[in-house]
Coordinates of C-alpha atoms in Angstrom, one line a residue:
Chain A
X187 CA 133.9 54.9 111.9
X188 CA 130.7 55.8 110.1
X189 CA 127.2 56.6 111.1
X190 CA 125.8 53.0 111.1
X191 CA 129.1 51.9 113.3
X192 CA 127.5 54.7 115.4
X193 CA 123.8 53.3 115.1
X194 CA 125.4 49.8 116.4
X195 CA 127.4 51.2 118.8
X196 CA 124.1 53.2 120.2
X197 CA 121.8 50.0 120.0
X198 CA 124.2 47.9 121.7
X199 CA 124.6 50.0 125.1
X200 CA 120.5 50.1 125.2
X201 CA 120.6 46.8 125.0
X202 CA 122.0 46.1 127.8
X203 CA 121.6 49.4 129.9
X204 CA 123.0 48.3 133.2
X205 CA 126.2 47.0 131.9
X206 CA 126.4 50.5 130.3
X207 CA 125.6 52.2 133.5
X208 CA 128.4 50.2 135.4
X209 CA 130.7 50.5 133.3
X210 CA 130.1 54.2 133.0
X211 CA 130.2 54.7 137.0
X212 CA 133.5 52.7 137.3
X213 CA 135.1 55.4 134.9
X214 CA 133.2 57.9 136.7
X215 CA 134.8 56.5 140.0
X216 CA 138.2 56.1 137.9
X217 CA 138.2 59.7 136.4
X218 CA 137.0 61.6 139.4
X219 CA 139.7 60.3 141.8
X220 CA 141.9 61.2 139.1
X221 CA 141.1 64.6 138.8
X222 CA 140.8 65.1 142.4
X223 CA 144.3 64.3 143.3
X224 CA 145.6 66.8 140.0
X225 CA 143.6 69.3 141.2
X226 CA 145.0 68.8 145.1
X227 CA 148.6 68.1 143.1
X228 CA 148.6 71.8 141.5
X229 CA 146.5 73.5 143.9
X230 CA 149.6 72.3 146.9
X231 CA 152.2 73.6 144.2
X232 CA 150.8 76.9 143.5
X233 CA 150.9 77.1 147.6
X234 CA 154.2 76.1 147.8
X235 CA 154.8 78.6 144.8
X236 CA 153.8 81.3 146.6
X237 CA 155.5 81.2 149.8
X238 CA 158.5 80.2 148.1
X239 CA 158.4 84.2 146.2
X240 CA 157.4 86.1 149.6
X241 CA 160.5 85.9 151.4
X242 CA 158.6 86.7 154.9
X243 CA 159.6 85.9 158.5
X244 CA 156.7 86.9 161.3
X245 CA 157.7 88.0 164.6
X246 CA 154.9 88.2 167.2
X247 CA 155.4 90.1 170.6
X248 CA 154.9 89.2 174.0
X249 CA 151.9 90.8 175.5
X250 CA 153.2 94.1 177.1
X251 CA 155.7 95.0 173.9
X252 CA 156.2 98.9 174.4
X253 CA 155.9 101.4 171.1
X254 CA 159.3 102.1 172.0
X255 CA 160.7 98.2 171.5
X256 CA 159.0 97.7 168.6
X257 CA 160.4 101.0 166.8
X258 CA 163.5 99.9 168.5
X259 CA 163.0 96.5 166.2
X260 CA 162.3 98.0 163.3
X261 CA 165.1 100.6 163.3
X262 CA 167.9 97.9 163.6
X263 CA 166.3 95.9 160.8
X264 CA 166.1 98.9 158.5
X265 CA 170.0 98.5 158.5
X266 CA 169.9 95.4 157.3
X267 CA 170.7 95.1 153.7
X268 CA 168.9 91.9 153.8
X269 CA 165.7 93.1 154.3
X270 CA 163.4 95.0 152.1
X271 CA 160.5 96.5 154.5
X272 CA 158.8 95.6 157.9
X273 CA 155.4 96.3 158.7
X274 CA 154.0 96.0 162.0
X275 CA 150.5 94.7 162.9
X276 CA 148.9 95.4 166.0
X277 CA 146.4 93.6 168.2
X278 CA 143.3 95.9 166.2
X279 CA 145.0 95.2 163.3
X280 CA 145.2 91.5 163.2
X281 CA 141.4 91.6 165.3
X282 CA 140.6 93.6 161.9
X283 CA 142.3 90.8 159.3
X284 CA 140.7 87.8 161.9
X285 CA 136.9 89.9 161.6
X286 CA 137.6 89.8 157.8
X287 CA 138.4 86.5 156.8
X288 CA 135.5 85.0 159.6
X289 CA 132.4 87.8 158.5
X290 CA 130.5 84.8 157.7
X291 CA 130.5 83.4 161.1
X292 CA 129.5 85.4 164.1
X293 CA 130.2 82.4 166.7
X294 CA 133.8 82.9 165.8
X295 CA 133.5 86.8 165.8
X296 CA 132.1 86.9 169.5
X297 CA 135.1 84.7 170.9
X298 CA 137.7 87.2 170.3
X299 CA 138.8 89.9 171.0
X300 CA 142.0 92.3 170.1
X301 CA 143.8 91.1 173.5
X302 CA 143.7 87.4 172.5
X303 CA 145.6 88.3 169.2
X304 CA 149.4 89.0 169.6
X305 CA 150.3 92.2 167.8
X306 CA 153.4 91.1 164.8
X307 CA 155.9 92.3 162.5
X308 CA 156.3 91.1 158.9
X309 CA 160.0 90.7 158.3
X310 CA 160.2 90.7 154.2
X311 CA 163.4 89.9 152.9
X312 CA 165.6 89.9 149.6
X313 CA 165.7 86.1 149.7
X314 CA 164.6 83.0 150.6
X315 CA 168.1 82.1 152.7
X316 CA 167.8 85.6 154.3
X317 CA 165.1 84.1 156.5
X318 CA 166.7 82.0 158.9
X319 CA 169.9 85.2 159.6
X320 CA 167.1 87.6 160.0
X321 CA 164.9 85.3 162.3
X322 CA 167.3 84.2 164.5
X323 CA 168.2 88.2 164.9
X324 CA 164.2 88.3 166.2
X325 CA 164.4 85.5 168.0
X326 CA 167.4 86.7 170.8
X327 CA 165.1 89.9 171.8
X328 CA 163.2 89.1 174.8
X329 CA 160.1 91.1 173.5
X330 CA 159.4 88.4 170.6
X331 CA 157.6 85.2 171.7
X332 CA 157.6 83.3 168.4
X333 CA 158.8 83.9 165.1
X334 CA 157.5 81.8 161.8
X335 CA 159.8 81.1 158.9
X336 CA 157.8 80.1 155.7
X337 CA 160.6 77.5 155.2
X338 CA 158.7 75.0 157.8
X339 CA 155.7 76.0 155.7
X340 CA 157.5 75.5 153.0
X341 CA 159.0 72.2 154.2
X342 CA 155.6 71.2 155.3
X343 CA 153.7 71.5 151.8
X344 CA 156.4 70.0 149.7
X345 CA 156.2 66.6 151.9
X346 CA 152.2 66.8 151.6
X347 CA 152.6 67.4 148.0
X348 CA 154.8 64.5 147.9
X349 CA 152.3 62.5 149.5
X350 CA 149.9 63.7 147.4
X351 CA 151.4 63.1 144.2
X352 CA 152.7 59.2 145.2
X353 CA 149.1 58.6 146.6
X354 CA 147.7 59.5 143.8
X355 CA 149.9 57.9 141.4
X356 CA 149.2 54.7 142.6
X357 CA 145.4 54.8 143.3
X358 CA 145.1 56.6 140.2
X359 CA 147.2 53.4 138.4
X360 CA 145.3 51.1 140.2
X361 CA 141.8 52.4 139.4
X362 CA 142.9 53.2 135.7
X363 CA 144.2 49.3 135.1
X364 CA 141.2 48.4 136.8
X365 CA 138.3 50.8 134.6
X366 CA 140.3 49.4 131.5
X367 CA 139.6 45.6 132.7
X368 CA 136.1 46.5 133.3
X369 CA 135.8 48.0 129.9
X370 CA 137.6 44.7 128.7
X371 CA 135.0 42.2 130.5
X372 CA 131.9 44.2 129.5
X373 CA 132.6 44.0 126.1
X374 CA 133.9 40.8 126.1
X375 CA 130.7 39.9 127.8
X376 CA 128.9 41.6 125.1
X377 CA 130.7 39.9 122.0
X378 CA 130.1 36.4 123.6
X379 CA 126.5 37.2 124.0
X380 CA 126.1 38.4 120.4
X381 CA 128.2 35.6 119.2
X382 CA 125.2 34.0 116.8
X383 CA 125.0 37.7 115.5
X384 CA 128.2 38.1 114.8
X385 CA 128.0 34.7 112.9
X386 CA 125.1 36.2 111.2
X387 CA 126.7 39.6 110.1
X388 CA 129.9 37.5 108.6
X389 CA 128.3 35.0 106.3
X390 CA 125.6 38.6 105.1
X391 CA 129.3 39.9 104.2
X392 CA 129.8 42.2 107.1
X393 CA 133.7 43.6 107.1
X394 CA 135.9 43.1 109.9
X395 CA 135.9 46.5 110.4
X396 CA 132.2 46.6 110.6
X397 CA 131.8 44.6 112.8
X398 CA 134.7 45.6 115.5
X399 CA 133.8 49.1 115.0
X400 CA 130.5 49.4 117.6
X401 CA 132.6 47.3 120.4
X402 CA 135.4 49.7 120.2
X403 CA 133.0 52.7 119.8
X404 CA 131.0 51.3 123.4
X405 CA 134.7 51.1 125.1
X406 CA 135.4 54.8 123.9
X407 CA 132.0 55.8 125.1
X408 CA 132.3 54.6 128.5
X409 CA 135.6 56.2 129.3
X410 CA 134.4 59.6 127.5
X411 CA 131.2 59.5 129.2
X412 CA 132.8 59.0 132.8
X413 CA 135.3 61.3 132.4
X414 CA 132.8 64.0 131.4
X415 CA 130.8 63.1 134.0
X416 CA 133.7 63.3 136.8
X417 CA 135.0 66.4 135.0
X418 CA 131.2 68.2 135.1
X419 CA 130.7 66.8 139.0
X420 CA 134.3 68.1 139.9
X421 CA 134.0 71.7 138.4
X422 CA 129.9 71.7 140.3
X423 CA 131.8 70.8 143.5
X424 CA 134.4 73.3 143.5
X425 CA 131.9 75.9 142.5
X426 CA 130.3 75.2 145.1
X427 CA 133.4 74.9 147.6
X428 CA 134.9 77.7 146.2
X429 CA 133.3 80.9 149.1
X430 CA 134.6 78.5 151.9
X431 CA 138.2 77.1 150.9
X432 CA 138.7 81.0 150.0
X433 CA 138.7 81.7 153.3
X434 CA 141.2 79.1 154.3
X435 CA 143.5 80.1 151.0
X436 CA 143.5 83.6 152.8
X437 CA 145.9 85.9 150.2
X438 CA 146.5 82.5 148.2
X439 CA 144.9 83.3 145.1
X440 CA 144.1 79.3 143.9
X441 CA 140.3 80.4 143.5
X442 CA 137.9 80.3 141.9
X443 CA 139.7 78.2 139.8
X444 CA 141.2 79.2 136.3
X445 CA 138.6 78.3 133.8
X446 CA 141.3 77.5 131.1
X447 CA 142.9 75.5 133.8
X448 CA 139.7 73.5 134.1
X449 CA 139.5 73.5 130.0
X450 CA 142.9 71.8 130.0
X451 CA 142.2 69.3 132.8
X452 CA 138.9 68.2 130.6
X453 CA 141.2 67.8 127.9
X454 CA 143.6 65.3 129.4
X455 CA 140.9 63.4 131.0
X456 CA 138.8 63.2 127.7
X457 CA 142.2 62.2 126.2
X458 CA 143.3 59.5 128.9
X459 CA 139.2 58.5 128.5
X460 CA 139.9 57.6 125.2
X461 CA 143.5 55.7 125.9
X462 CA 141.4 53.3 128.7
X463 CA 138.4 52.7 127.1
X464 CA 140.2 52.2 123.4
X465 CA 142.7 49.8 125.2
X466 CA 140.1 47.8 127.1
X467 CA 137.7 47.6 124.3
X468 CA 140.9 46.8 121.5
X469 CA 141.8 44.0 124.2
X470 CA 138.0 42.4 124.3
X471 CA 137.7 42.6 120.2
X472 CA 141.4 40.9 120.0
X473 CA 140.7 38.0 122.6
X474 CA 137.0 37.3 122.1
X475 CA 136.3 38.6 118.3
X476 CA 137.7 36.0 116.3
X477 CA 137.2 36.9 112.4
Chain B
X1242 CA 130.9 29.2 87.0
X1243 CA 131.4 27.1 90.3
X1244 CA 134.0 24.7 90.0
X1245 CA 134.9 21.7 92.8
X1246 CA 138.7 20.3 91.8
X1247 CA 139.5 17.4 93.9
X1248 CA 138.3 18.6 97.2
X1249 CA 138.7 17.2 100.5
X1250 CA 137.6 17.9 103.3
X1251 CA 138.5 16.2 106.8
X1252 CA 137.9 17.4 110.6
X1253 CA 140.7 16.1 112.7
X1254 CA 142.4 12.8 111.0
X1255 CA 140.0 10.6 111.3
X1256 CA 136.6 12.3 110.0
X1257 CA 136.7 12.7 105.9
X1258 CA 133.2 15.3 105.8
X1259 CA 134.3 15.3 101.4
X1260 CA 136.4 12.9 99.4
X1261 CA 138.0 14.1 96.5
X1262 CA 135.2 15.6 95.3
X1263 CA 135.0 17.1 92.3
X1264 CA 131.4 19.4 90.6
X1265 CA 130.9 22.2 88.1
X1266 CA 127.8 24.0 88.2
X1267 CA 127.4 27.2 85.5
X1268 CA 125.8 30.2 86.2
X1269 CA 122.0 30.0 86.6
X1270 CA 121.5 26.7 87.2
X1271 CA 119.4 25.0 89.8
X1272 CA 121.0 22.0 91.7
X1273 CA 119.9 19.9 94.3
X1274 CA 121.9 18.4 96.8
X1275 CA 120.9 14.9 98.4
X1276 CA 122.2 12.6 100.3
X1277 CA 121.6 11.3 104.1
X1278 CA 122.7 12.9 107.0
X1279 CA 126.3 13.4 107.3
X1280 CA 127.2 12.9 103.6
X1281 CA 129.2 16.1 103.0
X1282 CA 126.4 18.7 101.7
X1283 CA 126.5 21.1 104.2
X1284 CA 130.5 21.2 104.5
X1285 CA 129.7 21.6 100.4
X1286 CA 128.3 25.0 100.8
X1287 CA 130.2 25.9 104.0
X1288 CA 133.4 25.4 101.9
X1289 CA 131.6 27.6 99.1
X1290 CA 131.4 30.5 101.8
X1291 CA 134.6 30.2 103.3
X1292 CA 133.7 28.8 106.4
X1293 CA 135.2 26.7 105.7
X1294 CA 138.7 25.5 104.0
X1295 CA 139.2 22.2 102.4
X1296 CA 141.2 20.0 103.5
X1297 CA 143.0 19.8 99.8
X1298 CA 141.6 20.8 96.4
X1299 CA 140.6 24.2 94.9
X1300 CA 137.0 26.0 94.5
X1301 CA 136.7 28.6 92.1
X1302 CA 133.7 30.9 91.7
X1303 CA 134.4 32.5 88.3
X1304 CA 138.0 33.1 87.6
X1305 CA 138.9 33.4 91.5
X1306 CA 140.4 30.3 93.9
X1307 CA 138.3 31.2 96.9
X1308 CA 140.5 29.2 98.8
X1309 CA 143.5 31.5 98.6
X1310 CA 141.4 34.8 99.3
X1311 CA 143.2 36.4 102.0
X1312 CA 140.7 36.7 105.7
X1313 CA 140.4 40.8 104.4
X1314 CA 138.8 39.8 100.7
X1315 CA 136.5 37.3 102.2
X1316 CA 133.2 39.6 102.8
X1317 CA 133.9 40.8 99.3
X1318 CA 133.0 37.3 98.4
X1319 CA 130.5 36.2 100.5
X1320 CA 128.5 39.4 99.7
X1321 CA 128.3 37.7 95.9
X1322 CA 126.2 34.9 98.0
X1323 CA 122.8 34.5 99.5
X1324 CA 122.6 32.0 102.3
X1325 CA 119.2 30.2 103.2
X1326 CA 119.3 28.3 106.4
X1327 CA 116.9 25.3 107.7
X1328 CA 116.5 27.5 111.4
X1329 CA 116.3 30.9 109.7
X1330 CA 119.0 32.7 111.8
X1331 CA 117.1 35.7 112.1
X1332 CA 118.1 37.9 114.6
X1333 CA 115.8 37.8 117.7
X1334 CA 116.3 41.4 118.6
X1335 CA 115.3 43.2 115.3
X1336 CA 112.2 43.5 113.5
X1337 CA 111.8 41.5 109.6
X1338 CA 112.6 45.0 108.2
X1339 CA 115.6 45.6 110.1
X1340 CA 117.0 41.6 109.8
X1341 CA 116.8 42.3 106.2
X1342 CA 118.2 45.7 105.8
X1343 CA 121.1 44.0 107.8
X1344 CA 121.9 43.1 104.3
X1345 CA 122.2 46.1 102.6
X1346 CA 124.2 47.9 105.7
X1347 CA 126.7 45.6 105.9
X1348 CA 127.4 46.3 101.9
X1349 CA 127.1 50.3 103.3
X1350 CA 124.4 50.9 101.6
X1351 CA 122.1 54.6 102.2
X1352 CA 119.4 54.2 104.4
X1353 CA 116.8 55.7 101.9
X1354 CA 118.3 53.1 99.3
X1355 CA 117.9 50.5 102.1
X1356 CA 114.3 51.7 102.7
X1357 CA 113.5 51.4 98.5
X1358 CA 115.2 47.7 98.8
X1359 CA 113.7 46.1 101.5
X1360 CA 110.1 47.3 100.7
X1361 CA 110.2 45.8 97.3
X1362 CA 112.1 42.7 98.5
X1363 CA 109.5 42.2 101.1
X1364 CA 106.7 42.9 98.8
X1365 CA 108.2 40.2 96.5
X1366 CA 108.5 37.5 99.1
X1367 CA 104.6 39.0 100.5
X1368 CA 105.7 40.0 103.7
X1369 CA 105.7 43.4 103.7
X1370 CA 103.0 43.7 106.3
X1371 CA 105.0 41.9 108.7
X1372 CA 107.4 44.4 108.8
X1373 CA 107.5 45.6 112.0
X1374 CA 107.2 42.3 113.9
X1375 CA 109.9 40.0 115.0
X1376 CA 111.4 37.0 114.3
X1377 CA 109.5 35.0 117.4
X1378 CA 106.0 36.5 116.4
X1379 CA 106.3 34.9 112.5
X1380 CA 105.4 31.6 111.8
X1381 CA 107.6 29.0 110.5
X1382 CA 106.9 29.6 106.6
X1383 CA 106.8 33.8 106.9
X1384 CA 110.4 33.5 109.3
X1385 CA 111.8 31.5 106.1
X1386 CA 110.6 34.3 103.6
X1387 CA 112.4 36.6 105.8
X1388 CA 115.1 34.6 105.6
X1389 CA 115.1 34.3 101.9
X1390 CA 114.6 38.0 101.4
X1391 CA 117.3 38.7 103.1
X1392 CA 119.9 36.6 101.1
X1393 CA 118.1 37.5 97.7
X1394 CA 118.0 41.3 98.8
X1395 CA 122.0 42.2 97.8
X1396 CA 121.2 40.4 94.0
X1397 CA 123.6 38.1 94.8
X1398 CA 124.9 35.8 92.1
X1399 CA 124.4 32.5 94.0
X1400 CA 121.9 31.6 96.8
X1401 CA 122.3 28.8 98.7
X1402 CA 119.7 27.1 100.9
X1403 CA 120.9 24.4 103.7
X1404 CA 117.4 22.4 104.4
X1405 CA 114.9 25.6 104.0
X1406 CA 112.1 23.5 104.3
X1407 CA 113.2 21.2 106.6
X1408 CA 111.4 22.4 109.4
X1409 CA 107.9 23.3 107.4
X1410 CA 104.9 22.1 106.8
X1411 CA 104.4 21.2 103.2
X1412 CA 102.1 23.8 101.9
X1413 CA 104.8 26.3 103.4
X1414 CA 107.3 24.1 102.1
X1415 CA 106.0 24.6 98.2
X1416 CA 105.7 28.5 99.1
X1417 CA 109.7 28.2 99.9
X1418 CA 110.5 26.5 96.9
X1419 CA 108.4 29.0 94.0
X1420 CA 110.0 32.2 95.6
X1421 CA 114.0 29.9 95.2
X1422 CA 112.4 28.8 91.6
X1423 CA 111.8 32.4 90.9
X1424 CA 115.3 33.9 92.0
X1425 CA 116.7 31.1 89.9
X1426 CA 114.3 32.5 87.1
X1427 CA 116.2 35.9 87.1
X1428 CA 119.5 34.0 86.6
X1429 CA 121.0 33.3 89.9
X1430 CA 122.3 29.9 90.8
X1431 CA 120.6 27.9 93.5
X1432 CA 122.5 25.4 95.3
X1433 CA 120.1 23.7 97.9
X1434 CA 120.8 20.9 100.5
X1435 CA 117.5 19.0 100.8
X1436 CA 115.7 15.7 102.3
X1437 CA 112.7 16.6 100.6
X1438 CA 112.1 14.0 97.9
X1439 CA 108.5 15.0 96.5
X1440 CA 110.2 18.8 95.7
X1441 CA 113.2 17.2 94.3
X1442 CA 110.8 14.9 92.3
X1443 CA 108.7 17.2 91.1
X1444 CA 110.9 19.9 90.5
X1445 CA 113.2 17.7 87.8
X1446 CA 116.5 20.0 88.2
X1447 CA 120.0 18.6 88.6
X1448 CA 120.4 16.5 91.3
X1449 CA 123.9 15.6 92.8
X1450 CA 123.9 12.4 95.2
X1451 CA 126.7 12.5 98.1
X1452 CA 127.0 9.7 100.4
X1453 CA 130.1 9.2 103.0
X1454 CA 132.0 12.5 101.5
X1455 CA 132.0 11.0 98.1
X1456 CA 129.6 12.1 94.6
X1457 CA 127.9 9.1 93.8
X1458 CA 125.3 10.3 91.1
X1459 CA 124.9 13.6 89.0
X1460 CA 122.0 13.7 86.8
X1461 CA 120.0 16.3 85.0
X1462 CA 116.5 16.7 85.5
X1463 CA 116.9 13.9 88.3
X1464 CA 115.2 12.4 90.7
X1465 CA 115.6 11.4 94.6
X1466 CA 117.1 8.2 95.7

């Protein structure tokens, strides 16, 4: 590939600019579903990853709880070899966590108070299989309402990353086969409409390989320029995203997201750009480009 | 030397295009090829390009059989060859400068080599000033001066013309047929399919006669029959 392959390859997408531009959008749509489902795919494991290393079982108390049954708690489970610490939270202290992940919106600030909280106690253990002794311990005293085991958390995420991941998969397949078929049809498009051209360039001499070069080249510049342009849209959105879904994340540090993550995820779809477009471009030379 | 052993040519099993025909034409010569319509003298010069591949027989341009160049040697060869055609075939989407420096970029020439070539090929064929029009703005005549600047441009060593005047007016005809007389004048041989009698008369090169796929006269300094 040479710089005139490159002047070919540039004066056949001006050409015909709307060709370009659809063929462009349909990796944009291709690459930006893509990325979104990776991005939901390793945002849900780093979730899952980090319940699965904080061992943590969460009593809360029936309204009424005395000081003196909660230390009562707390004593018995410090006996427990199973468990590393226990730290209460009261009404004013869970008010105090609820005021600071909802400062940016007063409506949800002036709707409660410390008595609608129930006060808690954070059960941490040395393991993930401690939970479920330690929790059904909580559960038989009368003071404790309801006590959550990260396992159903746990359990939950792992079938929605599941989902995720086999969702994705498959739309991803499907939109992949389908941007390389595009990619195929627009250039073979192109070649038969350049056919008297292409006559031309053969009997002037014109190499094989000159003139295959600038179909291949468009291909490769349709899937690197949606992919780009998914890649660039994604990172704006997230940016954007980024003040609100930390406040859903709570202590889940996902964001903002790892620039070298982002570096990486560029990388693969610039690389998986260049696999689609090469293929569907290599398939429209083969079948229509007779030398 | 162009050499013609025993070719035939046939489409299908029933249409013979050549008939074990057999020419030699040496280096710098002018011929003329004649003959009604359908008697073998553009499948004559496609064979010479490779558009072609005979039916039986072997064509040698110098020392090599062109009909046993592999598909990857075939540029290489046709690059050796200018090709003149009665519609032109210039490209509708680039200017006369860039239809010629086609030329020259396919061969991967440099662009400021390219620029050098085509203004003095241009010049030569006096249509420099046309430059930056295209094809559909040219008349008949200057689109045929494009044409033949663009397969003189490379130097080839054979130019070959299918009918370039077929579609002109005299006057533009004669133009055509100086600027072929001159490239011949430098040393490159001109093949050249025509119906024109009064060139072919006046001219008195070598004239080949093909009628039904078959040679039926070659004469020096002849005439049209």
């Amino acid at each position: 590939m040479n710089n005139r392959s490159l002047e070919f390859t540039k004066r056949n997408i001006r050409r015909s600019p709307f060709q370009a531009i659809a063929a462009c959008m349909v990796m944009f749509l291709a690459f930006f579903v893509l990325l979104t489902f990776t991005i939901l795919t390793f945002g849900s494991q780093l979730v899952l990853r980090y319940y699965e290393s904080k061992p943590q079982a969460i009593a809360f108390f029936k309204d009424g709880t005395t000081d003196a049954d909660i230390k009562a708690i707390q004593s018995a489970l410090s006996e427990e070899d199973r468990v590393t610490a226990t730290k209460y939270v009261s009404k004013e202290d869970a008010l105090g966590i609820y005021r600071q992940r909802n400062k940016n919106d007063p409506t949800l600030l002036e709707l409660v108070t410390a008595n609608i909280l129930p006060a808690s106690l954070e059960v941490s253990t040395q393991s993930p299989e401690d939970l479920k002794p330690i929790a059904e311990i909580l559960k038989r005293e009368p003071v404790i309402e309801e006590v959550i085991v990260p396992e159903d958390v746990v359990e939950s995420l792992t079938a929605a990353t599941k989902v995720i991941r086999w969702v994705g998969l498959t739309v991803v397949s499907f939109l992949v086969v389908f941007a390389s078929l595009v990619v195929l049809m627009v250039i073979g498009f192109k070649i038969r409409l350049r056919r008297d051209e292409i006559e031309t360039m053969k009997l002037l001499g014109a190499s094989n390989h000159f003139i295959r070069a600038p179909f291949i080249l468009e291909g490769l510049f349709y899937g690197l320029a949606g992919a780009l342009g998914a890649w660039v849209s994604i990172y704006v959105i997230l940016w954007y995203f980024t003040p609100i879904l930390q406040g859903y994340l709570g202590e889940v540090s996902l964001l903002p997201v790892n620039p070298l993550f982002m570096l990486a995820l560029l990388g693969t779809a610039l690389f998986i750009a260049i696999i689609v477009g090469g293929l569907g471009s290599i398939s429209a030379v083969r079948r229509y480009l007779q030398l | 030397m162009i050499s013609f052993e025993n070719i035939t040519k046939k489409f299908g099993s029933s249409i013979v295009a050549l008939d074990d025909v057999s020419l030699e034409i040496a280096p710098g010569e002018f011929v003329f090829l004649v003959g009604p319509s359908g008697a073998g003298k553009s499948t004559l010069l496609r064979l010479l390009t490779r558009e072609y591949l005979p039916t039986s027989g072997k064509i040698l341009v110098g020392k090599v059989d062109i009909t046993k160049l592999k598909s990857d040697d075939i540029p290489a060869h046709r690059r050796k060859i200018g090709f003149i055609f009665q519609d032109f075939k210039l490209l509708e989407e680039r200017t006369v400068f860039e239809n010629v420096a086609l030329a020259l970029q396919v061969r991967g020439k440099s662009d400021p080599e390219i620029l050098k070539e085509v203004e003095h090929t241009l010049k030569l064929v006096e249509i420099w000033d046309r430059r930056n029009l295209f094809p559909r703005q040219l008349s008949g005549g200057e689109a045929q001066r494009v044409a033949i600047a663009r397969a003189i441009i490379g130097k080839p060593d054979i130019v070959l013309a299918d009918e370039p005047t077929g579609d002109l007016d005299p006057t533009t005809a004669w133009g055509v047929i100086q600027l072929l007389n001159e490239v011949n004048s430098w040393g490159t041989t001109v093949l050249m399919a025509t119906h024109n009698q009064e060139i072919v008369n006046t001219l008195k090169r070598r004239v080949v006669i093909l009628k039904k796929g078959k040679i039926t006269k070659d004469s020096r300094e002849g005439t049209y029959e």
